[in-house]
């Protein structure tokens, strides 16, 4: 009690005892995307009468489960511009929050093991350079220089023929990003309600009017849905359909080691990606689980497969222990691009379809969704990402830049 008196404000955000009966806006999902939108709505548009509703705990969804790779070396002009703006926003985020996000620029190699992969890397490098993004096709000797521990022959199975090198590629501490946005929104008056599940969304005459939650009903004219792998369930509540399908994406982490791996290394062909954190752990991932499943269970099969591929690239790791594994629910779209913006229901805004690629986009999603909710106009950076594109056959094909095997 004495401590509480000395520190009346919590370090991160306040616990709110009760929900109000109405808010200017409700944000469903306290992941990075929902919290970032709340933060920019409060900071840039003075909208603070907002409730962020979270069925579990803040950052407990894909935001706290991802492998934190940040890059902008995408394939389509729309994608490149969007992620590039995100990379710009990442640069002063820690200062903005006054919180260390462990943002660390490492350089990012996407390895090519076949002629056709080399061709795709060259294609990406050229698109990237056209938009001023630092990306280039590099030869095996340059990979070896940056990563001397790599066996470029991959045990003779699939030798590395080159790579796409993206110097700005970075990693950051994922949960600190959620905390930073959450704290910043809370300090500006936004209410964050954990353990509060949205069970229904009220729509009257084509307009959103409120939400039903496990803690009572709320009326509101604006609802932003940012629930990643739960998107199909939420869309059902308002009678909208999307082509999103949900697959688990697993990851694992090793015991800490002396720093030896500076860059981020990705091999789509070997189904491996890896980076080393400031704490010395290797953070590793592979591919989507090959079946639709709404679950965050993890499997032995995944660890065995990923460990085998890691050893093809880095045979000296054979005695290193895996200490944790987990999974998230990836909301996949057919073209590997997100679904963002206004919908056919007035006041219902969507930030979804972020599958395996949305952590890096957290700042730009927050910024552009805040603009869209505050002005009821789709932000120009997201016009190509509308839900309508699937009806109009105007897809944004990003599969070749997805990094994760599919
Ligand atoms: P989330 O963080 O999942 O937040 C959504 C929240 O909504 C959850 O907390 C959930 O509990 C809540 N919710 C759901 N339903 C309800 C309801 N009815 N009521 C209230 N709350 C609800 N992206 C990258 O850019 N780089 C990477 O390296 C990368 N690696 C990944 C590795 C893994 C293993 C996984 C699973 C994903 C990875 N991603 C990566 C993708 C990235 O994690 C996601 O795209 C991003 O975190 C999505 O953020 P979000 O805020 O939209 O969703
Ligand atoms: O989007 O770069 C990415 C990524 C890597 C692993 C998962 N997603």
Coordinates of C-alpha atoms and ligand atoms in Angstrom, one line a residue:
X1 CA 0.0 0.0 0.0
X2 CA 2.9 2.4 0.9
X3 CA 4.5 1.6 -2.5
X4 CA 1.2 2.2 -4.3
X5 CA 1.0 5.6 -2.6
X6 CA 4.5 6.5 -3.6
X7 CA 3.8 5.5 -7.2
X8 CA 0.1 6.2 -8.0
X9 CA 0.6 5.9 -11.7
X10 CA 1.5 2.5 -13.0
X11 CA 4.6 2.1 -15.1
X12 CA 2.7 1.1 -18.3
X13 CA -1.1 1.7 -18.3
X14 CA -4.0 2.0 -15.9
X15 CA -6.4 -0.8 -15.0
X16 CA -10.0 0.4 -15.7
X17 CA -12.6 -1.0 -13.4
X18 CA -15.6 -0.4 -15.5
X19 CA -16.6 0.1 -19.1
X20 CA -18.5 3.3 -20.0
X21 CA -21.8 2.8 -21.9
X22 CA -20.5 4.8 -24.9
X23 CA -17.3 5.9 -26.6
X24 CA -16.4 7.9 -29.7
X25 CA -14.6 4.8 -31.0
X26 CA -14.0 1.2 -30.0
X27 CA -10.9 -0.7 -31.1
X28 CA -11.1 -4.5 -31.0
X29 CA -7.7 -6.1 -30.3
X30 CA -4.8 -4.8 -28.1
X31 CA -2.1 -6.0 -30.4
X32 CA 0.4 -3.7 -31.9
X33 CA -1.9 -2.6 -34.7
X34 CA -4.9 -1.8 -32.4
X35 CA -2.8 0.0 -29.9
X36 CA -0.9 2.0 -32.5
X37 CA -4.1 3.2 -34.1
X38 CA -5.3 4.3 -30.6
X39 CA -2.0 6.1 -30.0
X40 CA -2.1 8.0 -33.2
X41 CA -5.8 8.8 -32.9
X42 CA -5.1 10.4 -29.5
X43 CA -1.8 12.0 -30.4
X44 CA -2.5 13.3 -33.9
X45 CA -6.3 13.8 -34.0
X46 CA -7.1 14.5 -30.3
X47 CA -9.5 11.6 -30.2
X48 CA -9.2 10.2 -26.7
X49 CA -12.7 8.9 -25.9
X50 CA -11.6 5.4 -27.1
X51 CA -11.9 2.0 -25.6
X52 CA -9.4 -0.7 -26.7
X53 CA -11.0 -4.0 -26.0
X54 CA -8.8 -7.1 -25.6
X55 CA -10.1 -10.6 -24.8
X56 CA -6.7 -11.8 -23.4
X57 CA -3.8 -9.6 -22.4
X58 CA -2.1 -6.7 -24.2
X59 CA 0.3 -7.9 -26.8
X60 CA -0.6 -11.6 -26.2
X61 CA -1.6 -12.2 -29.8
X62 CA 0.7 -12.3 -32.8
X63 CA 2.4 -9.1 -31.7
X64 CA 4.0 -11.0 -28.7
X65 CA 4.6 -14.2 -30.8
X66 CA 6.4 -12.9 -33.9
X67 CA 10.0 -13.1 -34.8
X68 CA 10.3 -9.3 -35.1
X69 CA 11.9 -9.0 -38.6
X70 CA 11.5 -5.5 -40.0
X71 CA 12.3 -4.7 -43.6
X72 CA 10.8 -3.0 -46.7
X73 CA 12.2 -5.1 -49.5
X74 CA 8.8 -6.1 -51.0
X75 CA 7.8 -6.9 -54.5
X76 CA 5.0 -4.6 -55.5
X77 CA 5.1 -0.8 -55.7
X78 CA 2.2 -0.5 -53.2
X79 CA 3.9 -2.9 -50.8
X80 CA 7.3 -1.2 -51.0
X81 CA 5.9 2.3 -50.4
X82 CA 3.8 1.1 -47.4
X83 CA 6.6 -0.8 -45.7
X84 CA 9.1 1.9 -46.5
X85 CA 7.0 4.5 -44.6
X86 CA 6.8 2.1 -41.7
X87 CA 10.6 1.8 -41.6
X88 CA 10.8 5.6 -41.5
X89 CA 8.4 5.6 -38.5
X90 CA 10.4 3.0 -36.7
X91 CA 13.4 5.2 -36.6
X92 CA 12.2 7.6 -33.9
X93 CA 9.6 5.4 -32.2
X94 CA 11.8 4.7 -29.1
X95 CA 12.3 8.4 -28.5
X96 CA 8.6 9.1 -29.1
X97 CA 7.8 6.5 -26.4
X98 CA 10.7 7.2 -24.2
X99 CA 11.1 3.4 -24.1
X100 CA 14.0 1.2 -25.3
X101 CA 12.6 -1.0 -28.1
X102 CA 15.9 -2.7 -28.7
X103 CA 15.6 -1.7 -32.4
X104 CA 18.7 -3.1 -34.0
X105 CA 19.7 -2.7 -37.7
X106 CA 21.4 -5.9 -38.8
X107 CA 21.1 -6.2 -42.6
X108 CA 18.9 -8.9 -44.1
X109 CA 19.9 -11.7 -46.4
X110 CA 17.3 -13.7 -48.4
X111 CA 19.3 -16.6 -49.7
X112 CA 18.8 -18.0 -53.2
X113 CA 19.5 -21.7 -53.9
X114 CA 18.2 -22.0 -57.4
X115 CA 18.4 -20.1 -60.7
X116 CA 14.7 -19.1 -60.4
X117 CA 15.3 -17.8 -56.9
X118 CA 18.2 -15.7 -58.1
X119 CA 15.9 -14.3 -60.7
X120 CA 13.2 -13.3 -58.1
X121 CA 15.9 -11.7 -55.9
X122 CA 17.1 -9.7 -58.9
X123 CA 13.5 -8.6 -59.7
X124 CA 13.0 -7.6 -56.0
X125 CA 16.3 -5.7 -55.9
X126 CA 15.3 -3.7 -59.1
X127 CA 11.8 -2.8 -57.8
X128 CA 13.3 -1.8 -54.5
X129 CA 16.0 0.4 -56.0
X130 CA 13.4 2.1 -58.2
X131 CA 11.7 3.2 -55.0
X132 CA 14.9 4.2 -53.3
X133 CA 15.1 1.2 -51.0
X134 CA 18.6 -0.2 -50.3
X135 CA 18.5 -3.7 -51.8
X136 CA 20.9 -5.5 -54.0
X137 CA 21.7 -9.0 -55.4
X138 CA 25.0 -10.2 -53.8
X139 CA 27.4 -13.0 -54.6
X140 CA 28.2 -15.9 -52.2
X141 CA 31.5 -14.4 -51.2
X142 CA 29.7 -11.3 -49.8
X143 CA 27.4 -13.6 -47.8
X144 CA 30.4 -15.4 -46.4
X145 CA 32.1 -12.2 -45.4
X146 CA 29.0 -11.1 -43.4
X147 CA 28.3 -14.5 -42.1
X148 CA 31.5 -16.6 -41.9
X149 CA 29.8 -19.4 -39.9
X150 CA 27.4 -20.3 -42.7
X151 CA 28.1 -23.5 -44.8
X152 CA 27.3 -22.1 -48.2
X153 CA 27.3 -25.6 -49.7
X154 CA 24.4 -26.5 -47.3
X155 CA 25.9 -30.0 -46.9
X156 CA 26.0 -30.3 -50.7
X157 CA 22.2 -30.4 -51.0
X158 CA 21.2 -26.9 -52.1
X159 CA 24.3 -24.6 -52.3
X160 CA 23.7 -20.9 -51.8
X161 CA 24.0 -19.2 -55.2
X162 CA 23.5 -15.6 -54.1
X163 CA 21.2 -13.5 -52.0
X164 CA 19.0 -10.4 -51.9
X165 CA 20.8 -8.1 -49.4
X166 CA 18.7 -5.4 -47.7
X167 CA 20.9 -3.2 -45.4
X168 CA 18.0 -1.6 -43.4
X169 CA 16.7 -5.1 -42.2
X170 CA 16.2 -4.9 -38.4
X171 CA 14.8 -6.6 -35.4
X172 CA 13.2 -5.1 -32.3
X173 CA 11.7 -6.2 -29.0
X174 CA 8.1 -7.0 -29.9
X175 CA 6.3 -6.7 -26.6
X176 CA 8.0 -3.3 -25.9
X177 CA 6.3 -2.1 -29.1
X178 CA 2.9 -3.0 -27.7
X179 CA 3.8 -1.5 -24.3
X180 CA 5.0 1.7 -25.8
X181 CA 1.9 2.2 -27.9
X182 CA -0.3 1.2 -25.0
X183 CA 1.4 3.5 -22.5
X184 CA 1.3 6.4 -24.9
X185 CA -2.4 5.9 -25.6
X186 CA -3.2 5.5 -22.0
X187 CA -1.4 8.6 -21.0
X188 CA -3.5 10.6 -23.5
X189 CA -6.7 9.2 -22.0
X190 CA -7.5 6.1 -24.1
X191 CA -8.9 3.3 -22.0
X192 CA -7.4 -0.2 -22.4
X193 CA -9.6 -3.0 -21.2
X194 CA -8.0 -6.4 -21.0
X195 CA -10.0 -9.6 -20.4
X196 CA -12.8 -8.0 -22.3
X197 CA -14.0 -10.0 -25.3
X198 CA -16.2 -8.7 -28.0
X199 CA -19.1 -11.2 -28.5
X200 CA -21.2 -9.2 -31.1
X201 CA -21.2 -6.1 -33.2
X202 CA -24.4 -4.2 -33.7
X203 CA -25.2 -2.9 -37.1
X204 CA -28.4 -0.9 -37.9
X205 CA -29.3 0.3 -41.4
X206 CA -25.8 -0.4 -42.6
X207 CA -24.1 1.5 -39.8
X208 CA -22.2 0.3 -36.8
X209 CA -23.9 1.3 -33.6
X210 CA -22.2 -0.6 -30.8
X211 CA -20.6 -3.8 -29.5
X212 CA -21.5 -6.5 -27.0
X213 CA -18.8 -7.6 -24.7
X214 CA -18.3 -10.0 -21.8
X215 CA -18.5 -7.0 -19.6
X216 CA -21.6 -5.3 -21.0
X217 CA -22.8 -3.4 -24.1
X218 CA -21.2 -0.2 -25.5
X219 CA -22.7 2.1 -28.1
X220 CA -20.3 3.7 -30.5
X221 CA -20.4 5.0 -34.1
X222 CA -16.9 3.7 -35.0
X223 CA -15.3 0.2 -34.6
X224 CA -11.8 -0.6 -35.7
X225 CA -11.3 -4.4 -36.0
X226 CA -7.6 -5.4 -35.6
X227 CA -7.7 -9.0 -34.4
X228 CA -5.3 -10.8 -36.8
X229 CA -6.1 -14.6 -36.7
X230 CA -9.6 -13.9 -35.2
X231 CA -10.7 -11.8 -38.2
X232 CA -13.1 -14.4 -39.8
X233 CA -15.0 -14.7 -36.5
X234 CA -15.4 -10.9 -36.1
X235 CA -16.4 -10.5 -39.8
X236 CA -19.1 -13.0 -39.2
X237 CA -20.6 -10.7 -36.5
X238 CA -21.2 -8.0 -39.1
X239 CA -22.1 -10.3 -42.0
X240 CA -19.0 -9.5 -44.1
X241 CA -17.0 -12.2 -46.0
X242 CA -13.3 -12.2 -46.7
X243 CA -10.9 -14.7 -48.4
X244 CA -8.8 -14.9 -45.2
X245 CA -7.8 -18.3 -44.1
X246 CA -6.0 -19.0 -40.8
X247 CA -2.9 -21.2 -40.5
X248 CA -0.6 -21.6 -37.4
X249 CA 2.9 -20.2 -37.8
X250 CA 5.3 -21.6 -35.3
X251 CA 8.7 -20.3 -34.0
X252 CA 11.3 -21.3 -31.5
X253 CA 14.2 -19.9 -29.6
X254 CA 17.6 -21.3 -28.5
X255 CA 19.6 -20.9 -25.3
X256 CA 21.7 -17.7 -25.3
X257 CA 25.1 -17.8 -27.0
X258 CA 28.0 -15.4 -27.4
X259 CA 27.1 -13.1 -30.3
X260 CA 28.1 -14.7 -33.6
X261 CA 25.3 -13.9 -36.0
X262 CA 25.0 -10.3 -36.9
X263 CA 22.6 -10.2 -40.0
X264 CA 19.2 -11.7 -40.3
X265 CA 19.3 -14.8 -42.6
X266 CA 16.3 -16.1 -44.5
X267 CA 16.1 -19.1 -46.8
X268 CA 12.7 -19.7 -48.3
X269 CA 13.9 -22.9 -50.0
X270 CA 15.3 -24.4 -46.8
X271 CA 12.3 -23.2 -44.7
X272 CA 14.6 -21.3 -42.3
X273 CA 14.9 -17.8 -40.9
X274 CA 17.1 -16.8 -38.0
X275 CA 18.4 -13.8 -36.1
X276 CA 20.3 -13.4 -32.9
X277 CA 18.8 -11.2 -30.2
X278 CA 20.7 -8.8 -27.9
X279 CA 20.4 -11.5 -25.2
X280 CA 22.2 -14.0 -27.5
X281 CA 19.3 -16.3 -28.3
X282 CA 18.7 -17.5 -31.8
X283 CA 15.1 -16.7 -32.8
X284 CA 14.1 -19.1 -35.6
X285 CA 11.1 -19.9 -37.8
X286 CA 10.2 -21.9 -40.8
X287 CA 7.0 -22.2 -42.8
X288 CA 3.3 -22.0 -42.1
X289 CA 1.8 -25.2 -40.8
X290 CA 0.3 -26.8 -44.0
X291 CA -3.3 -26.9 -42.8
X292 CA -5.9 -24.5 -41.7
X293 CA -6.3 -24.5 -37.9
X294 CA -7.5 -21.9 -35.4
X295 CA -5.1 -22.8 -32.6
X296 CA -1.8 -21.8 -31.0
X297 CA -0.6 -25.3 -30.2
X298 CA 3.0 -26.2 -31.3
X299 CA 4.4 -29.4 -32.5
X300 CA 7.6 -31.6 -32.2
X301 CA 7.5 -32.1 -36.0
X302 CA 8.2 -28.4 -36.4
X303 CA 11.2 -28.4 -34.1
X304 CA 12.7 -31.5 -35.8
X305 CA 12.2 -30.1 -39.3
X306 CA 13.5 -26.6 -38.5
X307 CA 16.5 -27.9 -36.5
X308 CA 17.5 -30.2 -39.4
X309 CA 17.4 -27.2 -41.8
X310 CA 19.3 -24.9 -39.4
X311 CA 22.1 -27.6 -39.3
X312 CA 22.3 -27.6 -43.1
X313 CA 23.2 -23.9 -42.9
X314 CA 25.0 -23.9 -39.6
X315 CA 26.3 -27.4 -38.7
X316 CA 28.3 -26.2 -35.7
X317 CA 25.0 -25.6 -33.8
X318 CA 24.3 -29.3 -33.3
X319 CA 24.7 -29.1 -29.5
X320 CA 22.7 -26.0 -29.0
X321 CA 19.5 -26.4 -27.0
X322 CA 16.1 -25.2 -28.0
X323 CA 14.5 -23.6 -24.9
X324 CA 11.0 -22.5 -26.1
X325 CA 8.6 -22.9 -28.9
X326 CA 5.2 -21.4 -29.6
X327 CA 2.7 -20.5 -32.4
X328 CA 0.5 -17.7 -33.6
X329 CA -2.6 -17.7 -35.8
X330 CA -1.7 -16.1 -39.1
X331 CA -4.6 -14.5 -41.1
X332 CA -3.5 -15.3 -44.6
X333 CA -4.8 -13.6 -47.8
X334 CA -4.6 -15.2 -51.3
X335 CA -2.2 -12.5 -52.5
X336 CA -0.1 -12.1 -49.3
X337 CA -1.1 -8.5 -48.9
X338 CA -3.1 -7.0 -46.1
X339 CA -6.8 -5.9 -46.1
X340 CA -7.2 -2.4 -44.8
X341 CA -9.6 0.5 -44.7
X342 CA -13.3 1.3 -44.8
X343 CA -15.8 -1.5 -45.4
X344 CA -19.3 -1.7 -46.8
X345 CA -20.6 -1.1 -43.3
X346 CA -20.4 2.6 -42.3
X347 CA -18.2 3.1 -39.3
X348 CA -16.7 -0.4 -39.4
X349 CA -12.9 -0.3 -40.3
X350 CA -10.7 -3.3 -40.9
X351 CA -7.0 -3.8 -40.4
X352 CA -6.4 -7.5 -41.2
X353 CA -4.8 -10.0 -43.4
X354 CA -1.4 -9.4 -41.9
X355 CA -0.6 -13.1 -41.9
X356 CA 3.1 -13.6 -41.4
X357 CA 4.3 -10.1 -42.3
X358 CA 2.5 -7.5 -40.1
X359 CA 4.8 -6.7 -37.2
X360 CA 7.1 -4.5 -39.3
X361 CA 4.0 -2.6 -40.5
X362 CA 2.7 -1.8 -37.0
X363 CA 3.7 1.9 -37.0
X364 CA 2.4 2.6 -40.5
X365 CA -0.8 0.7 -39.9
X366 CA -1.4 2.7 -36.7
X367 CA -0.8 5.9 -38.5
X368 CA -2.9 5.2 -41.6
X369 CA -5.8 3.5 -39.8
X370 CA -5.9 6.5 -37.3
X371 CA -6.3 8.8 -40.3
X372 CA -9.0 6.6 -41.8
X373 CA -11.0 6.3 -38.6
X374 CA -10.7 10.0 -37.7
X375 CA -11.6 11.3 -41.2
X376 CA -13.7 8.4 -42.5
X377 CA -11.5 8.6 -45.6
X378 CA -9.2 5.8 -46.8
X379 CA -5.6 6.8 -46.4
X380 CA -3.9 7.0 -49.8
X381 CA -1.1 4.5 -48.8
X382 CA -3.8 1.8 -48.4
X383 CA -6.1 2.3 -51.3
X384 CA -4.8 -0.8 -53.0
X385 CA -5.4 -3.0 -49.9
X386 CA -9.2 -2.7 -49.8
X387 CA -11.4 -5.7 -49.2
X388 CA -13.1 -4.9 -52.5
X389 CA -10.0 -5.9 -54.5
X390 CA -10.9 -9.5 -54.3
X391 CA -14.2 -8.8 -56.0
X392 CA -12.5 -6.7 -58.6
X393 CA -9.6 -9.1 -59.3
X394 CA -7.2 -6.3 -58.4
X395 CA -4.8 -8.4 -56.3
X396 CA -1.5 -7.2 -54.9
X397 CA 0.8 -10.2 -55.4
X398 CA 3.4 -10.2 -52.6
X399 CA 4.0 -14.0 -52.2
X400 CA 7.5 -13.7 -53.7
X401 CA 8.5 -11.3 -50.9
X402 CA 6.9 -13.1 -48.0
X403 CA 10.1 -14.6 -46.5
X404 CA 8.3 -17.5 -44.8
X405 CA 7.8 -20.7 -46.7
X406 CA 4.2 -21.5 -47.7
Ligands
LIG1 P1 -2.4 -9.4 -32.7 O1 -1.1 -9.0 -32.0 O2 -2.6 -10.8 -32.9 O3 -3.5 -8.7 -31.9 C1 -4.9 -9.0 -32.1 C2 -5.5 -9.1 -30.7 O4 -7.0 -9.2 -30.9 C3 -5.1 -10.3 -29.9 O5 -4.4 -9.9 -28.7 C4 -6.4 -11.0 -29.6 O6 -6.5 -11.6 -28.3 C5 -7.4 -9.9 -29.8 N1 -8.8 -10.3 -30.0 C6 -9.2 -11.3 -30.9 N2 -10.5 -11.5 -30.9 C7 -11.0 -10.6 -30.0 C8 -12.3 -10.3 -29.5 N3 -13.4 -11.0 -30.0 N4 -12.4 -9.4 -28.6 C9 -11.4 -8.7 -28.1 N5 -10.1 -9.0 -28.5 C10 -9.9 -9.9 -29.4 N6 5.6 -10.1 -39.0 C11 6.7 -9.4 -39.3 O7 6.6 -8.3 -39.9 N7 8.0 -9.9 -39.1 C12 8.2 -11.1 -38.5 O8 9.3 -11.6 -38.3 C13 7.0 -11.9 -38.2 N8 7.2 -13.1 -37.6 C14 6.1 -13.8 -37.2 C15 6.3 -15.0 -36.5 C16 5.2 -15.7 -36.0 C17 5.4 -17.0 -35.3 C18 3.9 -15.2 -36.2 C19 2.7 -15.9 -35.7 C20 3.7 -14.0 -36.9 C21 4.7 -13.3 -37.4 N9 4.6 -12.1 -38.0 C22 5.7 -11.3 -38.4 C23 3.3 -11.5 -38.3 C24 2.9 -10.5 -37.2 O9 3.1 -11.1 -35.9 C25 1.4 -10.1 -37.2 O10 1.1 -9.7 -38.5 C26 1.2 -8.8 -36.3 O11 1.7 -9.0 -35.1 C27 -0.3 -8.6 -36.2 O12 -0.5 -7.6 -35.2 P2 -2.0 -7.3 -34.7 O13 -1.9 -6.2 -33.7 O14 -2.8 -7.1 -35.9 O15 -2.5 -8.7 -34.1
LIG2 O1 7.8 -10.7 -42.8 O2 10.0 -10.8 -42.8 C1 8.9 -11.2 -42.5 C2 8.9 -12.5 -41.7 C3 10.0 -13.2 -41.4 C4 9.5 -14.2 -40.6 C5 8.1 -14.1 -40.5 N1 7.8 -13.0 -41.2

